[in-house]
Coordinates of C-alpha atoms in Angstrom, one line a residue:
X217 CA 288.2 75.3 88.5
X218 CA 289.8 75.5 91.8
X219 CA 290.5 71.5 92.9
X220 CA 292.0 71.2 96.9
X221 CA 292.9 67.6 97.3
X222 CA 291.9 67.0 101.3
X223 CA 294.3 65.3 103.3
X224 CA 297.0 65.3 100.9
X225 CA 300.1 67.2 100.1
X226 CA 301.4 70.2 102.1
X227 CA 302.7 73.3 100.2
X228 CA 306.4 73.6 100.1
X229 CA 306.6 76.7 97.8
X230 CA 305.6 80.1 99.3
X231 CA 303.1 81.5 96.4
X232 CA 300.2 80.0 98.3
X233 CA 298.0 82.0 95.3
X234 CA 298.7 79.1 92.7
X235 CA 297.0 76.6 94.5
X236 CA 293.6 78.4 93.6
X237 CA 294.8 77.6 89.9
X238 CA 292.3 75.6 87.8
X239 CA 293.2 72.2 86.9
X240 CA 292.1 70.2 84.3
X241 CA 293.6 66.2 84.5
X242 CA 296.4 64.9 86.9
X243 CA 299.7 63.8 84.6
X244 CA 302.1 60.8 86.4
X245 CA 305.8 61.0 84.6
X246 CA 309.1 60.5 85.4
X247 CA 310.7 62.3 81.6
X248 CA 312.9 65.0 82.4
X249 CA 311.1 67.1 79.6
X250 CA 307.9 66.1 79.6
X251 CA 306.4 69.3 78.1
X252 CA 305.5 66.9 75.1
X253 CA 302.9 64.9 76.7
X254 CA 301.2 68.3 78.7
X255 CA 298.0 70.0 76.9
X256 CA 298.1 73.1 80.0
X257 CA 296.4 73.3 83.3
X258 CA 297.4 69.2 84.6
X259 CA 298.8 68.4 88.4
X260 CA 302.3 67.0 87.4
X261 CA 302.8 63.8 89.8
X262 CA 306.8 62.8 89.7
X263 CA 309.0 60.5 92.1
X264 CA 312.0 62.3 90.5
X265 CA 312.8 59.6 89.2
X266 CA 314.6 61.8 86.5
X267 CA 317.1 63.2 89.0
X268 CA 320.6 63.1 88.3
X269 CA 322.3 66.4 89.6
X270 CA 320.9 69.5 90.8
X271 CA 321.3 71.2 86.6
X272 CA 318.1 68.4 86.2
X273 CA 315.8 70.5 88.4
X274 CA 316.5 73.5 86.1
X275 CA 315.3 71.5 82.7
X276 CA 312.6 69.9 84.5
X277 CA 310.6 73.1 85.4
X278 CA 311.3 74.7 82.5
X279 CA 309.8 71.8 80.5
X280 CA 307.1 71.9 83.1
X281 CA 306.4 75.9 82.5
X282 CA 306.5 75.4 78.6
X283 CA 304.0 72.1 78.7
X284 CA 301.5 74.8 81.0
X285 CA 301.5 72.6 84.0
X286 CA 299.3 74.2 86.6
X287 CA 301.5 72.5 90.0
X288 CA 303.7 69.7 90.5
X289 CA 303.4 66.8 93.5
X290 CA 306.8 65.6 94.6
X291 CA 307.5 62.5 96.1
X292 CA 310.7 62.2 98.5
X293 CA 310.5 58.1 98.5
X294 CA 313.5 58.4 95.6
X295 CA 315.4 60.9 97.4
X296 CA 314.3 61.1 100.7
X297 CA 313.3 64.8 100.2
X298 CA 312.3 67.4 97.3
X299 CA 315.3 68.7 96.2
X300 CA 315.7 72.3 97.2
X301 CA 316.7 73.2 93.9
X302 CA 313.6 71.9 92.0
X303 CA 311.5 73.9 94.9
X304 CA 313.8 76.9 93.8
X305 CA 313.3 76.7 89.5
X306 CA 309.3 76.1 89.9
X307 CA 308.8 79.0 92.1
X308 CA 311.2 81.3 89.5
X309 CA 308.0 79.9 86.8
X310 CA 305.0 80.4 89.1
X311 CA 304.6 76.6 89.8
X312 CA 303.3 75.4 93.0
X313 CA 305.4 73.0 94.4
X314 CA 303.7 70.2 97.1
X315 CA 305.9 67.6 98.8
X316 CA 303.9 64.0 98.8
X317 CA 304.6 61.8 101.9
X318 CA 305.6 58.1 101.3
X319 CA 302.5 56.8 102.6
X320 CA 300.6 58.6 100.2
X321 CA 299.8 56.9 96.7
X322 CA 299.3 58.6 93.6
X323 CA 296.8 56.2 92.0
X324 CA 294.7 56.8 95.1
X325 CA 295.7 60.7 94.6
X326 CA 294.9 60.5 90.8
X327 CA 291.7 59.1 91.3
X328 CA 290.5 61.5 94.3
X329 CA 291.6 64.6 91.9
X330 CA 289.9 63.1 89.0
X331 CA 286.8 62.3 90.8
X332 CA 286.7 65.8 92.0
X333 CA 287.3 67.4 88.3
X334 CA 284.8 64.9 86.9
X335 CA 282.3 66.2 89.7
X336 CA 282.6 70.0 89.2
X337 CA 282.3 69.6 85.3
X338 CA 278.8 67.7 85.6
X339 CA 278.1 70.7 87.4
X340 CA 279.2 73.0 85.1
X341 CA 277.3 70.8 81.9
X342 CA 274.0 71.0 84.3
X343 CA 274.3 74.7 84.2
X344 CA 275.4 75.6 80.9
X345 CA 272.5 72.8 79.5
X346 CA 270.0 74.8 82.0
X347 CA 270.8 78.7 80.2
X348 CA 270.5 77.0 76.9
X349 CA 267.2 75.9 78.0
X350 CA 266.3 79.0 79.7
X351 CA 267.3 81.1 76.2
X352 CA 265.9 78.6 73.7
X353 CA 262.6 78.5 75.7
X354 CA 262.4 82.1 75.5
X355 CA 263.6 82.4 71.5
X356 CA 260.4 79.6 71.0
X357 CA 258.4 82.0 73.4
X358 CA 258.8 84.6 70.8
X359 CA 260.8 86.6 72.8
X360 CA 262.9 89.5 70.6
X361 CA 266.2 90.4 70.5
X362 CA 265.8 93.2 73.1
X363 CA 264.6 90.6 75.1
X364 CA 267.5 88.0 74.8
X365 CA 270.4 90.4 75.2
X366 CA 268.7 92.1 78.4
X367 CA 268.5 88.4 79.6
X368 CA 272.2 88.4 79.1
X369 CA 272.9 91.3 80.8
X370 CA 270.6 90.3 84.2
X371 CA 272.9 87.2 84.2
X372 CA 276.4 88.7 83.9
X373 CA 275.1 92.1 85.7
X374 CA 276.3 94.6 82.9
X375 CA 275.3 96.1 80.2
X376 CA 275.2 94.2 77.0
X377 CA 274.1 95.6 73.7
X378 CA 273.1 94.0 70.0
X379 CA 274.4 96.0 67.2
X380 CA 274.0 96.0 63.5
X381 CA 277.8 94.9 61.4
X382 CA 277.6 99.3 61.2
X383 CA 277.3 100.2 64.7
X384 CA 273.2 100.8 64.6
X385 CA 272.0 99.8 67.6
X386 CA 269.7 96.9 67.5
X387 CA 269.2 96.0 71.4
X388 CA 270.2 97.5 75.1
X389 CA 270.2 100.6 76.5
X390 CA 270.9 103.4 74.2
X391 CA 271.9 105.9 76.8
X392 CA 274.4 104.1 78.1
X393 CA 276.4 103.7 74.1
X394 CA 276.5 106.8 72.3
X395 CA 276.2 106.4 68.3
X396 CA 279.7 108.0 67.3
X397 CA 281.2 105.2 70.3
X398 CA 278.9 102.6 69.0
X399 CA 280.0 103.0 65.3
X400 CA 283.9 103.4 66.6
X401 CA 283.7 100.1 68.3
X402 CA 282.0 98.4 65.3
X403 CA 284.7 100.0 62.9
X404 CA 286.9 98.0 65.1
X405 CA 285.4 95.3 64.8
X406 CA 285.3 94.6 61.3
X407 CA 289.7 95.5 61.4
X408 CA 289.8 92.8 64.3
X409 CA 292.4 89.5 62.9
X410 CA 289.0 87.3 65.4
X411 CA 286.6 87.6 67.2
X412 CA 285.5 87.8 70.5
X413 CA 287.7 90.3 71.4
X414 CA 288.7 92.9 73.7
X415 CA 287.8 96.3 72.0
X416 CA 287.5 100.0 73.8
X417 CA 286.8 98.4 77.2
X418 CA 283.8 95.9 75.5
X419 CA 283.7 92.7 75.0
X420 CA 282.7 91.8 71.3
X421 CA 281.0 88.7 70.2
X422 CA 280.1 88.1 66.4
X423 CA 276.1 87.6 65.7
X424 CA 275.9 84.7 63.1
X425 CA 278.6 84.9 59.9
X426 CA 281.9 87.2 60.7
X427 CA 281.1 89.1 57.7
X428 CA 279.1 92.5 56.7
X429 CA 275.3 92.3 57.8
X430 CA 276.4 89.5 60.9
X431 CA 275.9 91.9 63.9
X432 CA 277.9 91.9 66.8
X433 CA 277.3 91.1 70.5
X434 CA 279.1 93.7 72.8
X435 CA 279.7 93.1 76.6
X436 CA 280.3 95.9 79.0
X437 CA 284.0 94.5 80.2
X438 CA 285.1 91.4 80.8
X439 CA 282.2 89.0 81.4
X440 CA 282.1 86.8 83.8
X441 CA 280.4 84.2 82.3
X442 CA 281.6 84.0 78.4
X443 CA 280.1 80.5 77.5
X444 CA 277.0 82.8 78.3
X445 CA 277.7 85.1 76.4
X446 CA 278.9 83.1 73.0
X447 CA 275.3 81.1 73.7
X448 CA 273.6 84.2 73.7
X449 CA 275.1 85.4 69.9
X450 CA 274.2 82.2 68.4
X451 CA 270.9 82.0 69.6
X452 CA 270.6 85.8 68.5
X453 CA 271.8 84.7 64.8
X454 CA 269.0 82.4 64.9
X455 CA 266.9 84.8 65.5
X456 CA 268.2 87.7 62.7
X457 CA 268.2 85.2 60.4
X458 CA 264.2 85.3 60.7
X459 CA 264.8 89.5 61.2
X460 CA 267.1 89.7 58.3
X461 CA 264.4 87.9 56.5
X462 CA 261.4 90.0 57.3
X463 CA 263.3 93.3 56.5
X464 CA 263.9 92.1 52.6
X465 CA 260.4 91.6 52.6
X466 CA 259.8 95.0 53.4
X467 CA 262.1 96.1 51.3
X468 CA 260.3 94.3 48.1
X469 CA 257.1 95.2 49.7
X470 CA 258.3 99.2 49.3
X471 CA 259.6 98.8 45.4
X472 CA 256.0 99.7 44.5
X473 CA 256.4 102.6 46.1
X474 CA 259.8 103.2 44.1
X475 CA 257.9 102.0 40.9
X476 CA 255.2 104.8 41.3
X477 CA 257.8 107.6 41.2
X478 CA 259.6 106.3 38.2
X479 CA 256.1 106.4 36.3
X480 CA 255.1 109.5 37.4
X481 CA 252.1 109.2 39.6
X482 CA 249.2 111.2 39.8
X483 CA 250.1 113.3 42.7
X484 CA 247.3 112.3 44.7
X485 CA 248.3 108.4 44.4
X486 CA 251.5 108.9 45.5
X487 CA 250.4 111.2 48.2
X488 CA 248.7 107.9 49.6
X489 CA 251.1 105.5 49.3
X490 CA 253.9 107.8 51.1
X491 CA 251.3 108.2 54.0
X492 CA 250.6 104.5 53.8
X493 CA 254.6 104.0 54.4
X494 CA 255.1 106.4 57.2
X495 CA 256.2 109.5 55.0
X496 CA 254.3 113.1 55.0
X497 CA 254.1 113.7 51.3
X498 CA 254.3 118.0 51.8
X499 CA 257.8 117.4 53.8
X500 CA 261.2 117.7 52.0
X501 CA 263.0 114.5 51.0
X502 CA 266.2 113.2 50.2
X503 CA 266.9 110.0 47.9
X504 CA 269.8 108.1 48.4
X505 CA 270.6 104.9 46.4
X506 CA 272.9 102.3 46.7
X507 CA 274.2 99.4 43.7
X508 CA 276.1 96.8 45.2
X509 CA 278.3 94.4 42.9
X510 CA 280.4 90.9 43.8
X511 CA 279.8 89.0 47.5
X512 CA 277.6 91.8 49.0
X513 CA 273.8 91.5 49.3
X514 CA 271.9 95.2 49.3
X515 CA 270.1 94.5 52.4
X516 CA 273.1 93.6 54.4
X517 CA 276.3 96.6 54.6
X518 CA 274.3 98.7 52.3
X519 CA 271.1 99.4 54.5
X520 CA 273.0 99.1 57.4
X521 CA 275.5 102.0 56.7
X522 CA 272.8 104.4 55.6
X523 CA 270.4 103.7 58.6
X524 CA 273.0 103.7 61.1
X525 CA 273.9 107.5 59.6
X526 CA 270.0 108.3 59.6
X527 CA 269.3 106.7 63.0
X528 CA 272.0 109.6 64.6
X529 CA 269.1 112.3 63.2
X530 CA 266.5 112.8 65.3
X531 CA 263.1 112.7 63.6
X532 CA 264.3 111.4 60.9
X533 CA 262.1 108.5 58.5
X534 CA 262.9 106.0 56.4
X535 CA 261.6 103.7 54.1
X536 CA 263.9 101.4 52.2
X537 CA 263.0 99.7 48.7
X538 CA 265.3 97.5 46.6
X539 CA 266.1 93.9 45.6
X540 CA 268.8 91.6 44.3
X541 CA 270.8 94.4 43.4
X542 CA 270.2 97.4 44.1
X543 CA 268.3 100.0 47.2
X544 CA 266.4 103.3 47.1
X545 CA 266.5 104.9 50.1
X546 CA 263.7 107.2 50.6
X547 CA 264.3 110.0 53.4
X548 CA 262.0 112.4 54.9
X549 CA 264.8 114.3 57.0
X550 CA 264.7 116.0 60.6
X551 CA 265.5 119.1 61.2
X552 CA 269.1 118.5 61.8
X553 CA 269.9 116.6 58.5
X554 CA 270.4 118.0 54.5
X555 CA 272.0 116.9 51.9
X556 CA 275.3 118.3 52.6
X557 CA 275.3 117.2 56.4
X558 CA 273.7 113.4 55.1
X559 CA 277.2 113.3 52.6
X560 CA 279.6 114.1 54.9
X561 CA 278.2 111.4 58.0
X562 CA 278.0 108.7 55.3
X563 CA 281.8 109.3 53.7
X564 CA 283.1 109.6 57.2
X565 CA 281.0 106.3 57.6
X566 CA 282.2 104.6 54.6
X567 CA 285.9 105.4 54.9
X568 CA 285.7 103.5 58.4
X569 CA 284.0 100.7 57.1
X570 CA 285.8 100.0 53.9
X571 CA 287.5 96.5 55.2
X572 CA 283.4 95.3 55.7
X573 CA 283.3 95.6 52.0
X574 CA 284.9 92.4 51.6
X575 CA 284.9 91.1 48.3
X576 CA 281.8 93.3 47.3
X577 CA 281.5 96.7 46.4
X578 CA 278.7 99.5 47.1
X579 CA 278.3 102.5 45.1
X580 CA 276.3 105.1 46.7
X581 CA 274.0 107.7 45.1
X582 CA 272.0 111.1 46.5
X583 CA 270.2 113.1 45.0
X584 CA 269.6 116.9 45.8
X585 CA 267.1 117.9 48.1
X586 CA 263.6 117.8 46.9
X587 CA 260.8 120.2 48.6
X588 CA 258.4 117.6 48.9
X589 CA 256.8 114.6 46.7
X590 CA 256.8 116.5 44.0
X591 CA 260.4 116.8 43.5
X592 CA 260.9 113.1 44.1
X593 CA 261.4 112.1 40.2
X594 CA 263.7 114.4 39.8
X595 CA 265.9 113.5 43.3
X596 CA 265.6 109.9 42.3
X597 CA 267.1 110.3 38.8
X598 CA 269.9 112.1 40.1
X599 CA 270.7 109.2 43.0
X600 CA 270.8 106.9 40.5
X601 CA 273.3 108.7 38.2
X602 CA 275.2 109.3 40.9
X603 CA 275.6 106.1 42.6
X604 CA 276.6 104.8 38.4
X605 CA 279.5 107.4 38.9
X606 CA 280.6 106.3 42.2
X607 CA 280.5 102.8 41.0
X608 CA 283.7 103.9 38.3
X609 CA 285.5 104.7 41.6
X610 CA 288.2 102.3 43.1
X611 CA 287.0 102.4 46.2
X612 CA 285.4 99.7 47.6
X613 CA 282.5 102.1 49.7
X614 CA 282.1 104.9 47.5
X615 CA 279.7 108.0 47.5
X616 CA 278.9 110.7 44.6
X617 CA 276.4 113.5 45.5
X618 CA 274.2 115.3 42.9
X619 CA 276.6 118.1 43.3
X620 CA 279.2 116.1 40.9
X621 CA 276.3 115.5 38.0
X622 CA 278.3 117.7 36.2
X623 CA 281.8 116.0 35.6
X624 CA 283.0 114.3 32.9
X625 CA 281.8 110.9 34.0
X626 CA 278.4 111.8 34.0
X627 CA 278.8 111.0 30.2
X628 CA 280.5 107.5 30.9
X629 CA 277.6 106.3 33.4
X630 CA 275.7 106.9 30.9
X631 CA 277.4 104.1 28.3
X632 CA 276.5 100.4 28.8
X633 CA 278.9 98.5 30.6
X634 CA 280.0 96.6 27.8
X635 CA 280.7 99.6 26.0
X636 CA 283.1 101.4 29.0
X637 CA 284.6 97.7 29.0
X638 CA 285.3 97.6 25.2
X639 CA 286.9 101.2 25.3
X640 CA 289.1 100.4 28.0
X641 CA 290.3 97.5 26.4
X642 CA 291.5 98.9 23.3
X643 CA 293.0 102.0 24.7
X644 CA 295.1 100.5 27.5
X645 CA 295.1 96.5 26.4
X646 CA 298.2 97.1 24.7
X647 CA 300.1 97.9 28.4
X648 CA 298.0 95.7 30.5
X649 CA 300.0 93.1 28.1
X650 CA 302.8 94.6 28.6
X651 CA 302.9 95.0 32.6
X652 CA 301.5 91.0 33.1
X653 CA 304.8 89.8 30.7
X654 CA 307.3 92.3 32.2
X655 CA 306.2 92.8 35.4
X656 CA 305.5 96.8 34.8
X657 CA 303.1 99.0 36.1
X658 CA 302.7 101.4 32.8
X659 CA 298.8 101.9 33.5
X660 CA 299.2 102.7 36.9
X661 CA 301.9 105.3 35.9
X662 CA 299.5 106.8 32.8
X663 CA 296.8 107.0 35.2
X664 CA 299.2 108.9 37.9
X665 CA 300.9 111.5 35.0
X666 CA 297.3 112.3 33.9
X667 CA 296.1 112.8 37.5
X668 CA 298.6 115.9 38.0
X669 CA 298.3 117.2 34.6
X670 CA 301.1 116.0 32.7
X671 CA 303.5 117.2 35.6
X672 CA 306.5 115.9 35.2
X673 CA 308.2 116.5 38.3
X674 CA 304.5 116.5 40.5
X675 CA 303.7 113.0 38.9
X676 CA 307.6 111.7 39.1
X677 CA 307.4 112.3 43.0
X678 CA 303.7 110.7 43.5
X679 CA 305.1 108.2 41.7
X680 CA 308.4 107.7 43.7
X681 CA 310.9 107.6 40.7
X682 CA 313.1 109.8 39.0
X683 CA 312.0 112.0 36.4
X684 CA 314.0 110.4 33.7
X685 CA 312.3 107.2 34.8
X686 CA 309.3 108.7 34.0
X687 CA 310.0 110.2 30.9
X688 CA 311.2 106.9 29.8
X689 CA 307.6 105.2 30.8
X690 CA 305.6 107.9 28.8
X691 CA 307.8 107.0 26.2
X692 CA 307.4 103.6 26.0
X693 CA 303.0 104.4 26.5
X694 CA 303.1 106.3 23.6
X695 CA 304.9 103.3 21.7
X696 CA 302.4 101.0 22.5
X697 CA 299.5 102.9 22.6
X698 CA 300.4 105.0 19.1
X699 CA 299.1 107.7 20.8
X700 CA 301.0 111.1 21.7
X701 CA 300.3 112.5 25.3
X702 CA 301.5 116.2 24.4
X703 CA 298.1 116.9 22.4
X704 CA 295.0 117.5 24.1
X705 CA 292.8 114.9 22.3
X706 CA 294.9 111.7 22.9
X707 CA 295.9 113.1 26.8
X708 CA 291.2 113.3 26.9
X709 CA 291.4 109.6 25.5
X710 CA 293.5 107.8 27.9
X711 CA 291.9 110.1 31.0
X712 CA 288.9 108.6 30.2
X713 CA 289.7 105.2 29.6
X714 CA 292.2 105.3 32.9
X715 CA 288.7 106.4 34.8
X716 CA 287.0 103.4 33.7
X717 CA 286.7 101.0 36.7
X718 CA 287.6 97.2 35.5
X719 CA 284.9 94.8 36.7

């Protein structure tokens, strides 16, 4: 807020510019440091009362710069002018410097500034008050998302977009934001220390929660208006809260359709019920499956990632099923997409979006490619085994394909939980023990020897010690374990239970 002060000081300092600085209260003081008392953007009123030798002028607009003082007011009734040298250190700090004739007094100038400030932020209350009006009348209205952020982007004249926590593109003109940009900018998003913030040339806003499944807001540059735009993301988290809501309803409403494959169908019945959800029942499909653990909700990152790599194919439909803890996705591809080309968009995907993860974790599933509805049992089994192996991976986002059905964990997805748990445990118990009381890392060193064969010199340099280091850690393994790494059963043994992901 720009606030001239008519008939009142004269500018003594030659950067005219910082007179169109916005200020925000007038401060009255006489301190020689009175950066203390200073919250940013006040007029500084002084009599230089603190003036002692010319050194003072030096302290005194250094405190000023420090304190954010937008310009000082200088009276010469003390001194009988501004000192040069105080005209000199606020103009090396950017601080407008006006000299205040005797005559003039600063209660009567306090009160004409305040007045003034007082004035312009009614104004600026009446407007804001009037948008919030103008967007909650049109959220009550039943106006959509698409509706709000084009709202947005008519006031600040730019384009604004809504996007999903993945980068799928929920609102605004889709032209104009390329997916692979789209999913870049939301990858950066979800590294970002806060938000808003300044990403690729955008302005980002969160939608709701800063967390996976919130959405985010995105501004073409700078906006003008950002109060507009922060009213426009809450308002638009009021309204995916309702969203968010009717897609798990659809999602529940589709398990049926899920339930019908597991039981084998007649052909005919499942026919109908894939044409009743959008799906031609003679067309190839792909099933992809996801099983989330800990903070993370299925319909939130889970959905989001695997649409937002579907949406990029065109032609491409989807029906999603699942509930508490767990999705099918069902996919009747376009021509562009296969299983091999779905794996590799949704690893690059996942490796971007890992920090989203949070404290959850999703293990992702997919089956081969079935012909057509027939084939659908037989894709779905195999997504589901797969997504079990990918949930005994340490990564947070992780993917298995049918393609690894034939490795060794196939046979501990398989075994209950409990069971993998219980192995674990007795196997490598003995130096988790040992590395909380000593401070060791024997398991992590097992699991790295194992991983390159029993190499000693490959698993020493992974590792980052010396080989006799090593030698000496496999030595004390085998002490505690009882078990002897040079034979091929006990070596099988500890792989195994080293593959076993701890809950």
């Amino acid at each position: 807020m720009a606030t001239e002060v008519a008939g009142t000081p004269e500018a003594t300092d030659g950067d005219r510019a910082g007179l169109a600085r916005e200020l925000r209260w007038v401060y009255a003081t006489d301190l020689l440091e009175p950066a203390t008392f200073l919250t940013g953007g006040e007029l500084v009123l002084t009599s230089e009362g603190w003036y002692r030798t010319p050194a003072d002028c030096e302290t005194f607009a250094a405190s000023l710069a420090e304190g954010g003082a937008a310009a000082l007011v200088a009276g010469d009734l003390l001194l009988g002018e501004v000192p040069p040298a105080l005209v000199e250190a606020c103009a090396q700090r950017g601080i407008p410097v006006l000299a205040a004739p005797p005559e003039i007094s600063y209660g009567a100038l306090s009160r004409t500034v305040i007045d003034r400030i007082n004035r312009e932020r009614g104004l600026e209350l009446a407007d804001v008050l009037g948008r919030h009006r103008r967007l909650v009348g049109a959220l009550v209205e039943g106006a959509d998302l698409g509706g709000l952020v084009a709202m947005l982007a008519a006031e600040l004249h730019t384009d604004c977009w809504a996007l999903s926590s993945a980068g799928r593109l929920l609102a605004g003109p889709a032209e104009a934001f390329p997916p692979p940009a789209r999913a870049h900018l939301a990858a950066s998003a979800q590294r970002a220390e806060r938000l808003p913030a300044s990403i690729d040339d955008h302005w980002v806003l969160p939608i709701g929660r800063r967390s996976a499944g919130g959405g985010l807001l995105v501004v073409r540059g700078e906006p003008s208006d950002p109060e507009a735009a922060e009213q426009t993301a809450e308002l638009l988290a009021l309204g995916g809260a309702r969203r968010d809501e009717r897609r798990r309803t659809e999602q529940r409403f589709h398990a049926d359709l899920v339930e019908l494959i597991e039981q084998a169908a007649p052909p005919a019945t499942l026919a109908t019920r894939l044409r009743t959800a959008g799906l031609d029942p003679t067309a190839p499909f792909l099933v992809l499956t996801a099983l989330t653990r800990g903070a993370l909700r299925p319909w939130d990152l889970a959905a989001d990632l695997a649409e937002s790599v579907l949406d990029e194919s065109p032609d491409t439909r989807t029906v999603v099923a699942g509930g508490e803890h767990g999705l099918t996705l069902l996919i009747s591809p376009g021509p562009t997409l296969d299983d091999t080309t779905l794996a590799d968009l949704l690893d690059e995907r996942l490796a971007r979006f890992e920090p989203a993860a949070e404290g959850g974790r999703i293990a992702f599933g997919l089956g081969s490619t079935a012909p057509d509805a027939t084939g659908l049992a037989r894709a779905l089994e195999e997504s589901r085994h797969a997504a079990r192996l990918a949930a005994l991976r340490p990564a947070r986002l992780a993917l298995v394909t049918a393609r690894a059905l034939d490795s060794h964990l196939l046979l501990l997805a398989g075994v209950p939980a409990e069971v993998r748990a219980s192995y674990r445990r007795r196997l490598l118990g003995p130096l988790q023990e040992y590395d909380a009381e000593h401070g060791a890392d024997l398991v992590h060193t097992l699991t790295v020897f194992l991983e390159h064969n029993g190499a000693w010199r490959t698993a020493a340099t992974a590792l980052h010690i010396h080989v006799s280091t090593l030698h000496y850690r496999i030595g004390r393994i085998q002490h505690l374990t009882g078990r002897d790494l040079s034979t091929a059963r006990d070596r099988v043994d500890l792989y195994l239970a080293c593959a076993i992901d701890t809950p």
